[in-house]
CSV table of C-alpha atoms in Angstrom, one decimal:
chain,number,residue,atom,x,y,z
A,1,MET,CA,0.0,0.0,0.0
A,2,SER,CA,1.1,3.5,-0.7
A,3,LYS,CA,2.6,5.9,1.9
A,4,PHE,CA,2.6,9.6,1.8
A,5,LEU,CA,6.2,10.8,2.2
A,6,PRO,CA,8.3,13.9,1.5
A,7,LEU,CA,10.0,13.5,-1.9
A,8,ALA,CA,13.5,13.3,-0.4
A,9,GLN,CA,12.5,10.4,1.8
A,10,ALA,CA,10.5,8.7,-1.0
A,11,VAL,CA,13.5,8.8,-3.2
A,12,SER,CA,16.1,7.7,-0.6
A,13,GLU,CA,13.9,4.7,0.5
A,14,ASN,CA,13.2,3.4,-3.0
A,15,LEU,CA,16.1,4.2,-5.3
A,16,LYS,CA,19.5,2.6,-4.9
A,17,THR,CA,22.8,2.9,-6.7
A,18,GLY,CA,23.0,0.4,-9.5
A,19,ASP,CA,19.2,0.2,-9.9
A,20,SER,CA,17.3,0.0,-13.1
A,21,VAL,CA,14.9,3.0,-13.0
A,22,ALA,CA,12.2,4.4,-15.2
A,23,PHE,CA,11.2,8.1,-15.0
A,24,GLU,CA,8.3,7.8,-17.3
A,25,GLY,CA,6.1,10.4,-18.9
A,26,PHE,CA,5.0,11.0,-22.5
A,27,THR,CA,4.8,14.7,-23.6
A,28,HIS,CA,3.4,15.7,-20.2
A,29,LEU,CA,3.5,14.5,-16.6
A,30,ILE,CA,7.3,14.1,-16.8
A,31,PRO,CA,8.6,13.5,-13.2
A,32,THR,CA,11.2,16.2,-13.2
A,33,ALA,CA,11.1,16.9,-9.5
A,34,ALA,CA,11.7,13.3,-8.7
A,35,ALA,CA,14.7,13.2,-11.2
A,36,HIS,CA,16.2,16.3,-9.6
A,37,GLU,CA,15.9,14.8,-6.2
A,38,ALA,CA,17.7,11.7,-7.4
A,39,LEU,CA,20.4,13.9,-8.8
A,40,ARG,CA,20.8,15.7,-5.4
A,41,GLN,CA,21.1,12.4,-3.6
A,42,GLY,CA,24.0,11.4,-5.8
A,43,PHE,CA,23.0,7.9,-7.1
A,44,THR,CA,25.3,6.3,-9.7
A,45,ASP,CA,25.5,3.4,-12.0
A,46,LEU,CA,21.8,3.6,-12.9
A,47,THR,CA,20.2,1.9,-15.9
A,48,LEU,CA,17.8,4.6,-17.1
A,49,ILE,CA,14.8,3.2,-18.9
A,50,ARG,CA,12.3,5.3,-20.9
A,51,MET,CA,10.4,5.4,-24.2
A,52,THR,CA,11.3,9.0,-24.9
A,53,PRO,CA,14.3,10.3,-23.0
A,54,ASP,CA,14.4,14.1,-22.9
A,55,LEU,CA,15.8,16.8,-20.7
A,56,ILE,CA,15.9,14.9,-17.4
A,57,TYR,CA,17.8,12.0,-18.8
A,58,ASP,CA,20.2,14.5,-20.5
A,59,GLN,CA,20.8,16.0,-17.1
A,60,MET,CA,21.3,12.7,-15.4
A,61,VAL,CA,23.6,11.4,-18.0
A,62,GLY,CA,25.5,14.7,-18.0
A,63,MET,CA,26.0,14.4,-14.2
A,64,GLY,CA,27.5,10.9,-14.6
A,65,MET,CA,24.6,9.0,-12.9
A,66,ALA,CA,23.9,6.5,-15.7
A,67,ARG,CA,25.9,3.5,-16.9
A,68,LYS,CA,23.3,2.4,-19.4
A,69,MET,CA,20.2,3.7,-21.2
A,70,VAL,CA,17.3,1.5,-22.5
A,71,PHE,CA,15.2,3.7,-24.8
A,72,SER,CA,13.5,4.3,-28.1
A,73,TYR,CA,13.5,7.9,-29.3
A,74,ALA,CA,15.9,10.3,-27.5
A,75,GLY,CA,15.8,14.0,-28.0
A,76,ASN,CA,14.9,17.5,-26.8
A,77,PRO,CA,11.3,17.5,-28.1
A,78,GLY,CA,10.7,20.1,-30.8
A,79,VAL,CA,14.3,21.3,-30.6
A,80,GLY,CA,16.9,18.7,-31.4
A,81,LEU,CA,19.6,16.6,-29.8
A,82,LEU,CA,20.2,15.5,-26.3
A,83,ARG,CA,23.7,17.0,-26.2
A,84,ARG,CA,24.9,15.5,-22.9
A,85,VAL,CA,23.8,12.1,-24.0
A,86,ARG,CA,25.6,12.5,-27.3
A,87,ASP,CA,28.8,13.7,-25.5
A,88,ALA,CA,28.7,10.6,-23.3
A,89,VAL,CA,28.3,8.3,-26.2
A,90,GLU,CA,30.8,9.9,-28.5
A,91,ASN,CA,33.4,11.2,-26.0
A,92,GLY,CA,32.8,9.3,-22.8
A,93,TRP,CA,32.1,12.5,-20.9
A,94,PRO,CA,31.7,12.5,-17.9
A,95,ARG,CA,31.6,8.7,-18.3
A,96,SER,CA,30.8,6.2,-21.1
A,97,LEU,CA,27.2,5.3,-21.7
A,98,GLU,CA,25.9,1.9,-22.8
A,99,LEU,CA,22.9,2.1,-25.1
A,100,GLU,CA,20.1,-0.4,-25.7
A,101,GLU,CA,17.9,1.1,-28.4
A,102,HIS,CA,14.5,-0.1,-29.4
A,103,SER,CA,11.5,1.1,-31.4
A,104,HIS,CA,8.5,2.7,-29.6
A,105,ALA,CA,6.5,-0.4,-30.3
A,106,ALA,CA,9.1,-2.6,-28.8
A,107,MET,CA,9.4,-0.5,-25.6
A,108,ALA,CA,5.6,-0.4,-25.2
A,109,ASN,CA,5.3,-4.1,-25.6
A,110,ALA,CA,8.2,-4.7,-23.2
A,111,TYR,CA,6.5,-2.6,-20.5
A,112,GLU,CA,3.3,-4.5,-21.1
A,113,ALA,CA,5.1,-7.8,-20.7
A,114,GLY,CA,6.7,-6.6,-17.5
A,115,ALA,CA,3.4,-5.5,-16.2
A,116,ALA,CA,2.0,-8.9,-16.9
A,117,GLY,CA,4.9,-10.7,-15.3
A,118,LEU,CA,6.0,-12.3,-18.5
A,119,PRO,CA,9.7,-12.8,-19.4
A,120,PHE,CA,9.6,-11.2,-22.9
A,121,ALA,CA,7.3,-9.5,-25.4
A,122,VAL,CA,6.3,-10.9,-28.8
A,123,PHE,CA,5.0,-8.6,-31.5
A,124,ARG,CA,5.1,-7.9,-35.2
A,125,GLY,CA,8.0,-5.5,-35.8
A,126,TYR,CA,11.5,-4.9,-37.0
A,127,ARG,CA,10.8,-6.4,-40.4
A,128,GLY,CA,13.3,-5.0,-42.8
A,129,ALA,CA,15.0,-3.0,-40.0
A,130,GLU,CA,18.6,-3.2,-39.1
A,131,LEU,CA,18.4,-2.2,-35.4
A,132,ALA,CA,19.0,-5.8,-34.4
A,133,ARG,CA,22.5,-5.5,-35.7
A,134,VAL,CA,23.4,-3.2,-32.8
A,135,THR,CA,20.8,-4.1,-30.2
A,136,HIS,CA,21.5,-7.7,-29.3
A,137,THR,CA,18.3,-8.0,-27.1
A,138,ILE,CA,16.2,-8.1,-30.3
A,139,LYS,CA,15.5,-11.7,-31.1
A,140,SER,CA,12.9,-13.6,-33.2
A,141,VAL,CA,10.6,-16.5,-32.3
A,142,THR,CA,8.4,-18.7,-34.4
A,143,CYS,CA,4.7,-18.9,-33.6
A,144,PRO,CA,3.9,-22.5,-32.6
A,145,PHE,CA,0.5,-22.2,-34.2
A,146,THR,CA,1.0,-20.4,-37.5
A,147,GLY,CA,4.8,-20.7,-38.1
A,148,GLU,CA,5.0,-16.9,-38.4
A,149,GLU,CA,8.3,-15.3,-37.4
A,150,LEU,CA,7.8,-12.6,-34.8
A,151,ALA,CA,10.0,-10.1,-33.0
A,152,ALA,CA,10.8,-10.7,-29.3
A,153,VAL,CA,12.4,-8.4,-26.7
A,154,PRO,CA,13.0,-8.8,-23.0
A,155,ALA,CA,10.3,-7.6,-20.6
A,156,VAL,CA,11.0,-4.2,-19.0
A,157,ARG,CA,10.9,-4.7,-15.2
A,158,PRO,CA,12.5,-1.7,-13.4
A,159,ASP,CA,13.6,-1.8,-9.9
A,160,VAL,CA,11.7,1.4,-9.4
A,161,THR,CA,9.4,3.6,-11.5
A,162,PHE,CA,8.8,7.3,-11.0
A,163,ILE,CA,5.8,9.1,-12.5
A,164,HIS,CA,4.0,12.4,-12.0
A,165,ALA,CA,0.2,12.7,-11.8
A,166,GLN,CA,-2.6,15.2,-11.2
A,167,LYS,CA,-4.1,13.8,-8.0
A,168,ALA,CA,-3.9,11.2,-5.2
A,169,ASP,CA,-6.8,10.6,-2.8
A,170,ARG,CA,-6.3,10.1,0.9
A,171,LYS,CA,-6.4,6.3,0.5
A,172,GLY,CA,-3.4,6.4,-1.7
A,173,ASN,CA,-5.0,5.9,-5.1
A,174,VAL,CA,-3.6,8.0,-8.0
A,175,LEU,CA,-5.4,9.7,-10.8
A,176,VAL,CA,-3.8,10.3,-14.2
A,177,GLU,CA,-5.6,12.5,-16.8
A,178,GLY,CA,-4.7,13.3,-20.3
A,179,ILE,CA,-2.1,11.4,-22.3
A,180,VAL,CA,-1.2,8.3,-20.3
A,181,GLY,CA,1.6,7.0,-22.4
A,182,VAL,CA,3.1,3.9,-20.6
A,183,GLN,CA,2.9,5.3,-17.1
A,184,LYS,CA,0.4,2.7,-16.0
A,185,GLU,CA,2.4,-0.2,-17.4
A,186,ALA,CA,5.7,1.2,-16.0
A,187,VAL,CA,4.2,1.3,-12.5
A,188,LEU,CA,2.8,-2.2,-12.8
A,189,ALA,CA,6.0,-3.6,-14.1
A,190,ALA,CA,8.2,-2.1,-11.4
A,191,LYS,CA,9.2,-3.6,-8.0
A,192,ARG,CA,8.6,-0.2,-6.4
A,193,ALA,CA,6.7,2.8,-7.7
A,194,VAL,CA,6.9,6.5,-6.5
A,195,VAL,CA,4.4,9.0,-7.7
A,196,THR,CA,4.6,12.8,-7.4
A,197,VAL,CA,1.3,14.6,-7.5
A,198,GLU,CA,-0.1,18.1,-7.8
A,199,GLU,CA,-2.5,17.7,-4.9
A,200,VAL,CA,-4.3,15.3,-2.5
A,201,VAL,CA,-8.1,15.2,-2.5
A,202,ASP,CA,-10.6,13.4,-0.3
A,203,ASP,CA,-11.8,11.1,-3.2
A,204,PHE,CA,-12.4,10.9,-6.9
A,205,ASP,CA,-16.2,10.7,-6.7
A,206,ASP,CA,-16.9,13.8,-8.7
A,207,LEU,CA,-14.8,12.8,-11.7
A,208,HIS,CA,-16.0,11.1,-14.9
A,209,PRO,CA,-15.4,7.3,-15.0
A,210,ASN,CA,-13.2,7.2,-18.1
A,211,LEU,CA,-10.0,7.9,-16.2
A,212,CYS,CA,-6.7,6.1,-15.4
A,213,VAL,CA,-6.6,5.3,-11.7
A,214,LEU,CA,-3.7,3.5,-10.2
A,215,PRO,CA,-5.0,1.7,-7.1
A,216,ALA,CA,-3.1,2.2,-3.8
A,217,TRP,CA,-1.7,-1.3,-3.9
A,218,THR,CA,0.3,-0.6,-7.1
A,219,VAL,CA,2.1,2.4,-5.6
A,220,THR,CA,4.9,2.4,-2.9
A,221,ALA,CA,5.1,6.1,-2.1
A,222,ILE,CA,3.3,9.4,-3.0
A,223,SER,CA,4.9,12.8,-2.7
A,224,VAL,CA,3.0,16.1,-3.1
A,225,VAL,CA,5.0,18.3,-5.4
A,226,PRO,CA,3.0,21.1,-7.2
A,227,GLY,CA,4.6,21.9,-10.5
A,228,GLY,CA,6.7,18.8,-10.3
A,229,ALA,CA,6.5,18.1,-14.0
A,230,HIS,CA,8.0,21.4,-15.2
A,231,PRO,CA,9.0,22.2,-17.9
A,232,SER,CA,6.6,19.6,-19.3
A,233,TYR,CA,2.9,20.3,-18.9
A,234,VAL,CA,0.2,18.8,-16.8
A,235,HIS,CA,-3.2,18.4,-18.4
A,236,GLY,CA,-5.6,20.8,-16.9
A,237,ARG,CA,-3.0,22.5,-14.6
A,238,TYR,CA,-0.3,24.3,-16.5
A,239,ALA,CA,1.1,24.6,-20.0
A,240,ARG,CA,4.4,23.4,-21.4
A,241,ASP,CA,7.3,25.8,-20.9
A,242,ASN,CA,8.5,25.8,-24.5
A,243,ALA,CA,11.1,28.5,-23.7
A,244,ALA,CA,12.8,26.2,-21.2
A,245,TYR,CA,13.3,23.5,-23.9
A,246,VAL,CA,14.8,25.9,-26.3
A,247,GLU,CA,17.1,27.3,-23.7
A,248,TRP,CA,18.2,23.9,-22.7
A,249,ASP,CA,19.8,23.3,-26.1
A,250,GLU,CA,22.2,26.2,-25.5
A,251,ILE,CA,22.8,25.2,-21.9
A,252,ALA,CA,23.6,21.6,-22.7
A,253,ALA,CA,25.9,22.5,-25.6
A,254,ASP,CA,28.7,23.6,-23.3
A,255,ARG,CA,30.0,21.4,-20.5
A,256,ASP,CA,30.9,24.3,-18.2
A,257,ARG,CA,27.7,26.1,-18.7
A,258,PHE,CA,25.8,22.8,-18.1
A,259,ARG,CA,27.6,22.2,-14.8
A,260,ARG,CA,26.9,25.7,-13.6
A,261,TRP,CA,23.3,25.5,-14.5
A,262,MET,CA,22.9,22.2,-12.8
A,263,GLN,CA,24.5,23.5,-9.6
A,264,GLU,CA,22.3,26.6,-9.5
A,265,ASN,CA,19.0,25.1,-10.7
A,266,VAL,CA,19.1,21.6,-9.4
A,267,MET,CA,21.7,20.8,-6.7
A,268,GLU,CA,21.0,24.0,-4.7
A,269,LYS,CA,17.1,23.8,-5.0
A,270,THR,CA,14.4,21.9,-3.3
A,271,PRO,CA,11.1,20.3,-4.5
A,272,ASP,CA,9.3,23.4,-3.1
A,273,ASP,CA,10.8,25.5,-5.8
A,274,PHE,CA,8.7,23.8,-8.6
A,275,ALA,CA,5.5,25.6,-7.7
A,276,GLY,CA,7.0,29.0,-8.5
A,277,ARG,CA,8.3,27.8,-11.9
A,278,VAL,CA,4.8,27.1,-13.2
A,279,ALA,CA,2.9,30.1,-11.9
A,280,HIS,CA,3.1,32.0,-15.2
A,281,LEU,CA,2.0,28.9,-17.1
A,282,ARG,CA,-1.3,28.1,-15.3
A,283,ASN,CA,-3.6,30.4,-17.3
A,284,ALA,CA,-2.3,28.9,-20.5
A,285,ALA,CA,-3.1,25.3,-19.6
């Protein structure tokens, strides 16, 4: 059952050096505050898992936290490259980074398999593609019923998953509205799950039924962090901070500027700082 904890405690109790960890979010609800808390606590040798690594993984890789990344598309959405990831891959700065690259379809199916407790995912994919030449976890299997050759990838089962959501109720259930992505599957596939939320409410009784609700038994810890998805958006709460994504491209392009920015804007901050970052974005949501 889920526990309500301050974010620093939720991270320290559930993330360990050497863990495989997913900070999942698709377009919105990206768990930035949780990632920044992990950075402040100095974890290393992490295997970072995510369908669409963006700024927070660029920051974690640039600070030397990751030894490996399991992913599909990686980029600064709408802007371009993840420059810190590229520097790690091409130049080994600040350390080398192992890559396990998949398609979106493979990652989604791998999360589904992990959520179902299966060892691998089977799907139609990778036909005519050459990714298997560099990603050795892409295999093929023959259907025992039709003889069709299908793609197979290992299930994704993180040690811990972090997501952000709009609400939790006092019983520890979590409400996710808007684009869900693979947040639900990432939570169900993980050994432990930590959710940051915008607010806690008494119940979800006044909401329409077509919602994604993660029951309390699927969540390990909940932390209340208003604004905790910035610079991504939260459906119904605040808009995407497009200027922050554009600015990041320049910040990340230079190692020294990147280090200074991280010290000033992450290492010396607290989760309480996030609420102020989204104040000017709320009317635009």
